[in-house]
């Protein structure tokens, strides 16, 4: 006998988690899952997730159904704004040769961070899997760039750089067609890449692929900026969002698989003792962040080794 999962009422599971889970499980499997409060058990027959290759279509379906409000924060990241404005030693919008630096935001949503970064002088690119998402971001940008709201800037705003360009691209982050088309034959590398709620939206099986793709898209002298979220969520609980405590460092610096329960070693500060492609150059608790992560979010900056 099989029982349908009630997407609105299953104990301990969010609606978005259910969207990515299989709709049918055995009665025993459902009982086991609920009794375990959705901890990922090893001994029951619950098929936890859709096939990984179907996840892009699942996210696009949420956009098409106008369910993007589930992850829409309504404004750019306060933590990222403060970092860009306070650490001008790391985040100058112009390179030494005068060219404007390029910033990439994968899974950019409505484009709040993309527009904010352009207003701080960068050429900013946002990638979304959904045509609906790209159209939504383009509509937001066309209005916001004409009359920027105060939430795009922090107290430390000191730059007078002219705004950069904004480009939104429909594409699969893990494929190369979007970058070749978007950059029109130019250098397909970015000076800065920013991740917030992109890694946590990916199935854990894709984490190594995420780290490799980041390394491949970033210039040798570039920075990968991660607003690490959610750190309060047990990594054993079902996602998305998936809990990421310790995941970024394990993937990027240690060169691990990003699965905390696989036996991660204590952190080592000497980058040359680690096999990852990155070294962490900054790790702080931001004074400001979104309400959902305030007090638990961490902000990390990684450089290529």
C-alpha positions as a Markdown table, in Angstrom:
| # | Residue | x | y | z |
|---|---|---|---|---|
| 1 | Unk | 0.0 | 0.0 | 0.0 |
| 2 | Unk | 1.2 | 3.5 | -0.8 |
| 3 | Unk | 0.2 | 6.8 | 0.8 |
| 4 | Unk | 0.5 | 10.3 | -0.8 |
| 5 | Unk | 2.6 | 12.8 | 1.1 |
| 6 | Unk | 0.5 | 15.7 | 2.2 |
| 7 | Unk | 2.6 | 18.6 | 1.0 |
| 8 | Unk | 1.1 | 21.1 | 3.3 |
| 9 | Unk | 1.0 | 19.1 | 6.5 |
| 10 | Unk | 3.9 | 16.6 | 6.6 |
| 11 | Unk | 5.5 | 17.2 | 10.0 |
| 12 | Unk | 8.9 | 18.9 | 9.9 |
| 13 | Unk | 9.0 | 19.4 | 6.1 |
| 14 | Unk | 8.6 | 22.6 | 4.2 |
| 15 | Unk | 6.5 | 22.9 | 1.1 |
| 16 | Unk | 9.6 | 23.5 | -1.0 |
| 17 | Unk | 11.2 | 20.3 | 0.3 |
| 18 | Unk | 8.1 | 18.4 | -0.7 |
| 19 | Unk | 8.3 | 19.9 | -4.2 |
| 20 | Unk | 11.7 | 18.1 | -4.6 |
| 21 | Unk | 10.7 | 14.9 | -2.9 |
| 22 | Unk | 9.0 | 12.0 | -4.6 |
| 23 | Unk | 5.2 | 12.2 | -4.0 |
| 24 | Unk | 4.8 | 8.5 | -3.1 |
| 25 | Unk | 6.4 | 6.4 | -0.4 |
| 26 | Unk | 5.6 | 3.1 | 1.3 |
| 27 | Unk | 3.4 | 3.4 | 4.3 |
| 28 | Unk | 6.3 | 2.1 | 6.5 |
| 29 | Unk | 8.7 | 4.5 | 4.9 |
| 30 | Unk | 6.4 | 7.5 | 5.5 |
| 31 | Unk | 6.0 | 6.5 | 9.2 |
| 32 | Unk | 9.8 | 6.0 | 9.6 |
| 33 | Unk | 10.5 | 9.4 | 8.1 |
| 34 | Unk | 8.0 | 11.2 | 10.3 |
| 35 | Unk | 9.1 | 9.5 | 13.4 |
| 36 | Unk | 12.6 | 10.5 | 12.7 |
| 37 | Unk | 11.5 | 14.1 | 12.1 |
| 38 | Unk | 12.8 | 13.9 | 8.6 |
| 39 | Unk | 16.3 | 12.9 | 9.5 |
| 40 | Unk | 17.8 | 11.0 | 6.6 |
| 41 | Unk | 17.6 | 7.3 | 7.6 |
| 42 | Unk | 19.6 | 4.5 | 6.0 |
| 43 | Unk | 17.2 | 1.6 | 6.5 |
| 44 | Unk | 13.8 | 2.5 | 5.0 |
| 45 | Unk | 12.6 | 2.7 | 1.4 |
| 46 | Unk | 11.8 | 6.4 | 1.1 |
| 47 | Unk | 13.1 | 7.8 | -2.2 |
| 48 | Unk | 14.3 | 11.1 | -0.8 |
| 49 | Unk | 14.5 | 13.3 | -3.9 |
| 50 | Unk | 13.7 | 13.6 | -7.5 |
| 51 | Unk | 16.6 | 12.6 | -9.8 |
| 52 | Unk | 19.3 | 15.3 | -9.6 |
| 53 | Unk | 19.1 | 15.9 | -13.4 |
| 54 | Unk | 15.4 | 17.0 | -12.9 |
| 55 | Unk | 16.2 | 19.7 | -10.3 |
| 56 | Unk | 16.6 | 22.5 | -12.9 |
| 57 | Unk | 13.1 | 21.8 | -14.3 |
| 58 | Unk | 11.8 | 21.7 | -10.7 |
| 59 | Unk | 13.1 | 25.2 | -10.0 |
| 60 | Unk | 11.8 | 26.5 | -13.3 |
| 61 | Unk | 8.4 | 25.1 | -12.4 |
| 62 | Unk | 8.3 | 27.1 | -9.2 |
| 63 | Unk | 9.1 | 30.3 | -11.1 |
| 64 | Unk | 6.4 | 29.5 | -13.7 |
| 65 | Unk | 3.9 | 28.9 | -10.9 |
| 66 | Unk | 4.7 | 32.3 | -9.3 |
| 67 | Unk | 6.1 | 30.6 | -6.2 |
| 68 | Unk | 9.3 | 32.5 | -6.2 |
| 69 | Unk | 8.2 | 34.4 | -3.1 |
| 70 | Unk | 9.4 | 31.4 | -1.1 |
| 71 | Unk | 13.0 | 32.6 | -1.5 |
| 72 | Unk | 12.6 | 36.2 | -2.4 |
| 73 | Unk | 14.2 | 38.4 | 0.4 |
| 74 | Unk | 12.8 | 41.6 | -1.0 |
| 75 | Unk | 16.2 | 43.5 | -1.0 |
| 76 | Unk | 19.9 | 43.0 | -1.7 |
| 77 | Unk | 22.1 | 41.4 | 0.9 |
| 78 | Unk | 23.0 | 43.8 | 3.7 |
| 79 | Unk | 26.0 | 41.6 | 4.5 |
| 80 | Unk | 27.3 | 41.9 | 0.9 |
| 81 | Unk | 26.7 | 45.6 | 0.8 |
| 82 | Unk | 28.8 | 46.2 | 3.9 |
| 83 | Unk | 31.6 | 43.9 | 2.7 |
| 84 | Unk | 31.8 | 45.7 | -0.7 |
| 85 | Unk | 31.8 | 49.1 | 0.9 |
| 86 | Unk | 34.0 | 48.4 | 3.9 |
| 87 | Unk | 36.7 | 46.3 | 2.1 |
| 88 | Unk | 37.6 | 48.5 | -0.8 |
| 89 | Unk | 41.0 | 46.8 | -0.7 |
| 90 | Unk | 39.4 | 43.7 | -2.0 |
| 91 | Unk | 36.4 | 45.0 | -4.0 |
| 92 | Unk | 37.5 | 47.9 | -6.2 |
| 93 | Unk | 35.1 | 48.0 | -9.2 |
| 94 | Unk | 38.0 | 48.9 | -11.6 |
| 95 | Unk | 41.0 | 46.8 | -12.3 |
| 96 | Unk | 44.5 | 48.3 | -12.5 |
| 97 | Unk | 44.3 | 48.5 | -16.3 |
| 98 | Unk | 41.1 | 50.5 | -16.0 |
| 99 | Unk | 38.7 | 47.8 | -17.2 |
| 100 | Unk | 35.5 | 47.3 | -15.2 |
| 101 | Unk | 35.5 | 44.2 | -13.1 |
| 102 | Unk | 32.9 | 41.4 | -13.8 |
| 103 | Unk | 30.8 | 39.9 | -11.0 |
| 104 | Unk | 28.6 | 36.8 | -11.3 |
| 105 | Unk | 25.6 | 35.8 | -9.2 |
| 106 | Unk | 24.4 | 32.3 | -9.9 |
| 107 | Unk | 20.8 | 31.6 | -9.0 |
| 108 | Unk | 20.3 | 35.4 | -8.9 |
| 109 | Unk | 16.5 | 35.3 | -8.3 |
| 110 | Unk | 14.9 | 38.7 | -8.8 |
| 111 | Unk | 18.3 | 40.3 | -9.2 |
| 112 | Unk | 18.6 | 42.4 | -6.1 |
| 113 | Unk | 22.3 | 41.7 | -5.6 |
| 114 | Unk | 23.1 | 42.0 | -9.3 |
| 115 | Unk | 21.6 | 45.5 | -9.5 |
| 116 | Unk | 23.2 | 46.5 | -6.2 |
| 117 | Unk | 26.7 | 45.4 | -7.4 |
| 118 | Unk | 26.2 | 47.3 | -10.7 |
| 119 | Unk | 25.3 | 50.4 | -8.7 |
| 120 | Unk | 28.6 | 50.0 | -6.9 |
| 121 | Unk | 30.5 | 50.2 | -10.2 |
| 122 | Unk | 30.8 | 46.5 | -11.3 |
| 123 | Unk | 29.6 | 44.9 | -14.5 |
| 124 | Unk | 27.2 | 42.4 | -12.9 |
| 125 | Unk | 25.8 | 39.2 | -14.4 |
| 126 | Unk | 23.0 | 37.1 | -13.0 |
| 127 | Unk | 22.2 | 33.5 | -14.1 |
| 128 | Unk | 18.8 | 31.9 | -13.7 |
| 129 | Unk | 17.5 | 28.5 | -14.8 |
| 130 | Unk | 14.1 | 30.0 | -15.7 |
| 131 | Unk | 13.0 | 32.3 | -18.5 |
| 132 | Unk | 10.3 | 33.6 | -16.1 |
| 133 | Unk | 13.0 | 34.3 | -13.6 |
| 134 | Unk | 15.1 | 36.2 | -16.1 |
| 135 | Unk | 12.1 | 38.3 | -17.2 |
| 136 | Unk | 11.3 | 39.1 | -13.6 |
| 137 | Unk | 14.9 | 40.2 | -12.9 |
| 138 | Unk | 15.0 | 42.3 | -16.0 |
| 139 | Unk | 11.8 | 44.1 | -15.1 |
| 140 | Unk | 13.2 | 44.8 | -11.6 |
| 141 | Unk | 16.5 | 46.1 | -12.9 |
| 142 | Unk | 15.0 | 48.4 | -15.5 |
| 143 | Unk | 13.1 | 50.3 | -12.7 |
| 144 | Unk | 15.7 | 50.1 | -10.0 |
| 145 | Unk | 18.6 | 51.4 | -12.1 |
| 146 | Unk | 16.6 | 54.5 | -13.0 |
| 147 | Unk | 15.8 | 55.3 | -9.4 |
| 148 | Unk | 17.8 | 53.2 | -6.9 |
| 149 | Unk | 16.3 | 52.7 | -3.5 |
| 150 | Unk | 18.2 | 53.4 | -0.3 |
| 151 | Unk | 18.5 | 49.7 | 0.5 |
| 152 | Unk | 21.2 | 49.3 | -2.2 |
| 153 | Unk | 23.7 | 51.2 | -0.1 |
| 154 | Unk | 25.1 | 51.1 | 3.4 |
| 155 | Unk | 26.4 | 53.8 | 5.8 |
| 156 | Unk | 30.0 | 53.4 | 4.5 |
| 157 | Unk | 29.2 | 54.3 | 0.9 |
| 158 | Unk | 32.1 | 56.4 | -0.3 |
| 159 | Unk | 32.5 | 55.6 | -4.0 |
| 160 | Unk | 31.6 | 57.8 | -6.8 |
| 161 | Unk | 32.1 | 55.2 | -9.5 |
| 162 | Unk | 29.6 | 55.3 | -12.3 |
| 163 | Unk | 27.2 | 52.3 | -12.4 |
| 164 | Unk | 28.2 | 49.2 | -14.3 |
| 165 | Unk | 26.2 | 47.2 | -16.7 |
| 166 | Unk | 23.6 | 44.6 | -15.7 |
| 167 | Unk | 23.1 | 41.4 | -17.7 |
| 168 | Unk | 20.7 | 38.6 | -16.9 |
| 169 | Unk | 21.1 | 35.2 | -18.5 |
| 170 | Unk | 18.8 | 32.2 | -18.8 |
| 171 | Unk | 20.9 | 29.1 | -18.4 |
| 172 | Unk | 22.1 | 26.1 | -16.5 |
| 173 | Unk | 25.1 | 27.2 | -14.3 |
| 174 | Unk | 26.8 | 23.9 | -14.8 |
| 175 | Unk | 26.8 | 24.2 | -18.6 |
| 176 | Unk | 29.0 | 26.5 | -20.8 |
| 177 | Unk | 26.6 | 27.7 | -23.4 |
| 178 | Unk | 25.2 | 30.6 | -21.3 |
| 179 | Unk | 28.7 | 32.1 | -20.6 |
| 180 | Unk | 29.8 | 32.0 | -24.2 |
| 181 | Unk | 26.6 | 33.7 | -25.4 |
| 182 | Unk | 26.5 | 36.3 | -22.6 |
| 183 | Unk | 30.1 | 37.4 | -22.8 |
| 184 | Unk | 30.0 | 37.6 | -26.7 |
| 185 | Unk | 33.5 | 36.2 | -27.3 |
| 186 | Unk | 35.1 | 38.0 | -24.4 |
| 187 | Unk | 37.0 | 36.4 | -21.5 |
| 188 | Unk | 34.7 | 33.9 | -19.8 |
| 189 | Unk | 36.1 | 34.5 | -16.4 |
| 190 | Unk | 34.8 | 36.6 | -13.5 |
| 191 | Unk | 36.6 | 38.8 | -11.0 |
| 192 | Unk | 34.1 | 38.0 | -8.2 |
| 193 | Unk | 31.5 | 35.3 | -7.8 |
| 194 | Unk | 28.8 | 35.6 | -5.1 |
| 195 | Unk | 26.9 | 32.7 | -3.7 |
| 196 | Unk | 23.9 | 33.0 | -1.4 |
| 197 | Unk | 21.2 | 30.3 | -1.3 |
| 198 | Unk | 22.6 | 28.7 | -4.5 |
| 199 | Unk | 24.7 | 26.0 | -3.0 |
| 200 | Unk | 22.1 | 25.3 | -0.3 |
| 201 | Unk | 19.5 | 24.7 | -3.1 |
| 202 | Unk | 21.6 | 22.0 | -4.8 |
| 203 | Unk | 21.4 | 18.4 | -3.9 |
| 204 | Unk | 24.5 | 17.3 | -1.9 |
| 205 | Unk | 25.6 | 15.1 | -4.8 |
| 206 | Unk | 26.3 | 18.2 | -6.8 |
| 207 | Unk | 28.6 | 20.0 | -4.3 |
| 208 | Unk | 31.9 | 18.9 | -5.8 |
| 209 | Unk | 30.6 | 19.9 | -9.2 |
| 210 | Unk | 29.7 | 23.3 | -7.7 |
| 211 | Unk | 33.2 | 23.8 | -6.3 |
| 212 | Unk | 34.8 | 22.8 | -9.6 |
| 213 | Unk | 32.6 | 25.1 | -11.6 |
| 214 | Unk | 33.4 | 28.0 | -9.3 |
| 215 | Unk | 37.1 | 27.4 | -9.8 |
| 216 | Unk | 36.7 | 27.3 | -13.5 |
| 217 | Unk | 34.8 | 30.5 | -13.8 |
| 218 | Unk | 36.9 | 32.6 | -11.5 |
| 219 | Unk | 40.0 | 34.6 | -12.5 |
| 220 | Unk | 43.3 | 33.6 | -10.9 |
| 221 | Unk | 43.3 | 36.8 | -8.9 |
| 222 | Unk | 39.5 | 36.8 | -8.3 |
| 223 | Unk | 37.4 | 36.2 | -5.2 |
| 224 | Unk | 34.6 | 33.8 | -4.4 |
| 225 | Unk | 32.3 | 35.4 | -1.8 |
| 226 | Unk | 29.9 | 33.1 | 0.1 |
| 227 | Unk | 27.2 | 34.2 | 2.5 |
| 228 | Unk | 26.9 | 30.9 | 4.3 |
| 229 | Unk | 23.3 | 29.9 | 4.9 |
| 230 | Unk | 21.7 | 28.0 | 6.6 |
| 231 | Unk | 24.2 | 27.2 | 9.3 |
| 232 | Unk | 21.5 | 26.6 | 12.0 |
| 233 | Unk | 20.0 | 23.7 | 10.1 |
| 234 | Unk | 21.1 | 20.1 | 10.8 |
| 235 | Unk | 22.9 | 18.9 | 7.7 |
| 236 | Unk | 21.0 | 15.6 | 8.1 |
| 237 | Unk | 17.6 | 17.2 | 7.5 |
| 238 | Unk | 16.1 | 17.2 | 4.1 |
| 239 | Unk | 16.4 | 20.2 | 1.8 |
| 240 | Unk | 16.3 | 22.4 | 0.0 |
| 241 | Unk | 17.6 | 24.4 | 1.6 |
| 242 | Unk | 20.3 | 22.0 | 2.8 |
| 243 | Unk | 22.2 | 22.8 | 6.0 |
| 244 | Unk | 25.7 | 23.9 | 5.2 |
| 245 | Unk | 27.6 | 24.0 | 8.5 |
| 246 | Unk | 31.2 | 23.3 | 7.5 |
| 247 | Unk | 30.4 | 22.6 | 3.9 |
| 248 | Unk | 32.1 | 25.6 | 2.2 |
| 249 | Unk | 35.4 | 25.1 | 3.8 |
| 250 | Unk | 35.4 | 21.4 | 3.3 |
| 251 | Unk | 34.7 | 21.8 | -0.5 |
| 252 | Unk | 36.8 | 24.8 | -1.3 |
| 253 | Unk | 39.8 | 24.7 | 1.0 |
| 254 | Unk | 40.0 | 21.0 | 2.1 |
| 255 | Unk | 39.0 | 19.6 | -1.3 |
| 256 | Unk | 36.4 | 17.3 | 0.3 |
| 257 | Unk | 33.0 | 16.2 | -0.8 |
| 258 | Unk | 31.1 | 18.7 | 1.2 |
| 259 | Unk | 29.1 | 16.1 | 3.1 |
| 260 | Unk | 29.7 | 16.8 | 6.9 |
| 261 | Unk | 28.8 | 13.3 | 8.1 |
| 262 | Unk | 31.5 | 11.8 | 5.9 |
| 263 | Unk | 34.1 | 12.5 | 8.5 |
| 264 | Unk | 35.5 | 16.0 | 8.0 |
| 265 | Unk | 38.9 | 16.8 | 9.6 |
| 266 | Unk | 39.6 | 19.8 | 11.8 |
| 267 | Unk | 40.3 | 23.0 | 9.9 |
| 268 | Unk | 43.9 | 23.7 | 9.0 |
| 269 | Unk | 44.9 | 27.3 | 8.5 |
| 270 | Unk | 47.9 | 26.6 | 6.3 |
| 271 | Unk | 46.5 | 26.4 | 2.7 |
| 272 | Unk | 49.4 | 24.5 | 1.4 |
| 273 | Unk | 48.5 | 21.5 | 3.6 |
| 274 | Unk | 45.1 | 21.3 | 2.0 |
| 275 | Unk | 44.1 | 19.8 | -1.4 |
| 276 | Unk | 41.4 | 22.2 | -2.3 |
| 277 | Unk | 41.6 | 24.8 | -5.1 |
| 278 | Unk | 41.0 | 27.8 | -2.8 |
| 279 | Unk | 42.3 | 29.4 | 0.4 |
| 280 | Unk | 40.0 | 31.3 | 2.7 |
| 281 | Unk | 41.2 | 34.9 | 3.1 |
| 282 | Unk | 38.3 | 36.2 | 5.2 |
| 283 | Unk | 35.7 | 34.6 | 7.6 |
| 284 | Unk | 33.5 | 36.9 | 9.6 |
| 285 | Unk | 30.1 | 37.1 | 11.2 |
| 286 | Unk | 28.4 | 40.0 | 9.4 |
| 287 | Unk | 26.9 | 42.7 | 11.6 |
| 288 | Unk | 23.9 | 42.8 | 9.2 |
| 289 | Unk | 22.2 | 40.0 | 7.3 |
| 290 | Unk | 18.8 | 38.9 | 6.3 |
| 291 | Unk | 16.5 | 38.3 | 9.3 |
| 292 | Unk | 16.3 | 34.6 | 8.6 |
| 293 | Unk | 20.0 | 34.2 | 9.1 |
| 294 | Unk | 20.9 | 37.1 | 11.4 |
| 295 | Unk | 23.3 | 35.9 | 14.1 |
| 296 | Unk | 24.1 | 32.6 | 12.4 |
| 297 | Unk | 25.1 | 33.5 | 8.9 |
| 298 | Unk | 28.9 | 33.7 | 8.2 |
| 299 | Unk | 30.5 | 35.6 | 5.4 |
| 300 | Unk | 33.5 | 33.9 | 3.8 |
| 301 | Unk | 35.9 | 35.1 | 1.0 |
| 302 | Unk | 38.0 | 32.6 | -0.9 |
| 303 | Unk | 40.9 | 33.2 | -3.3 |
| 304 | Unk | 42.3 | 30.8 | -5.9 |
| 305 | Unk | 45.5 | 29.0 | -4.8 |
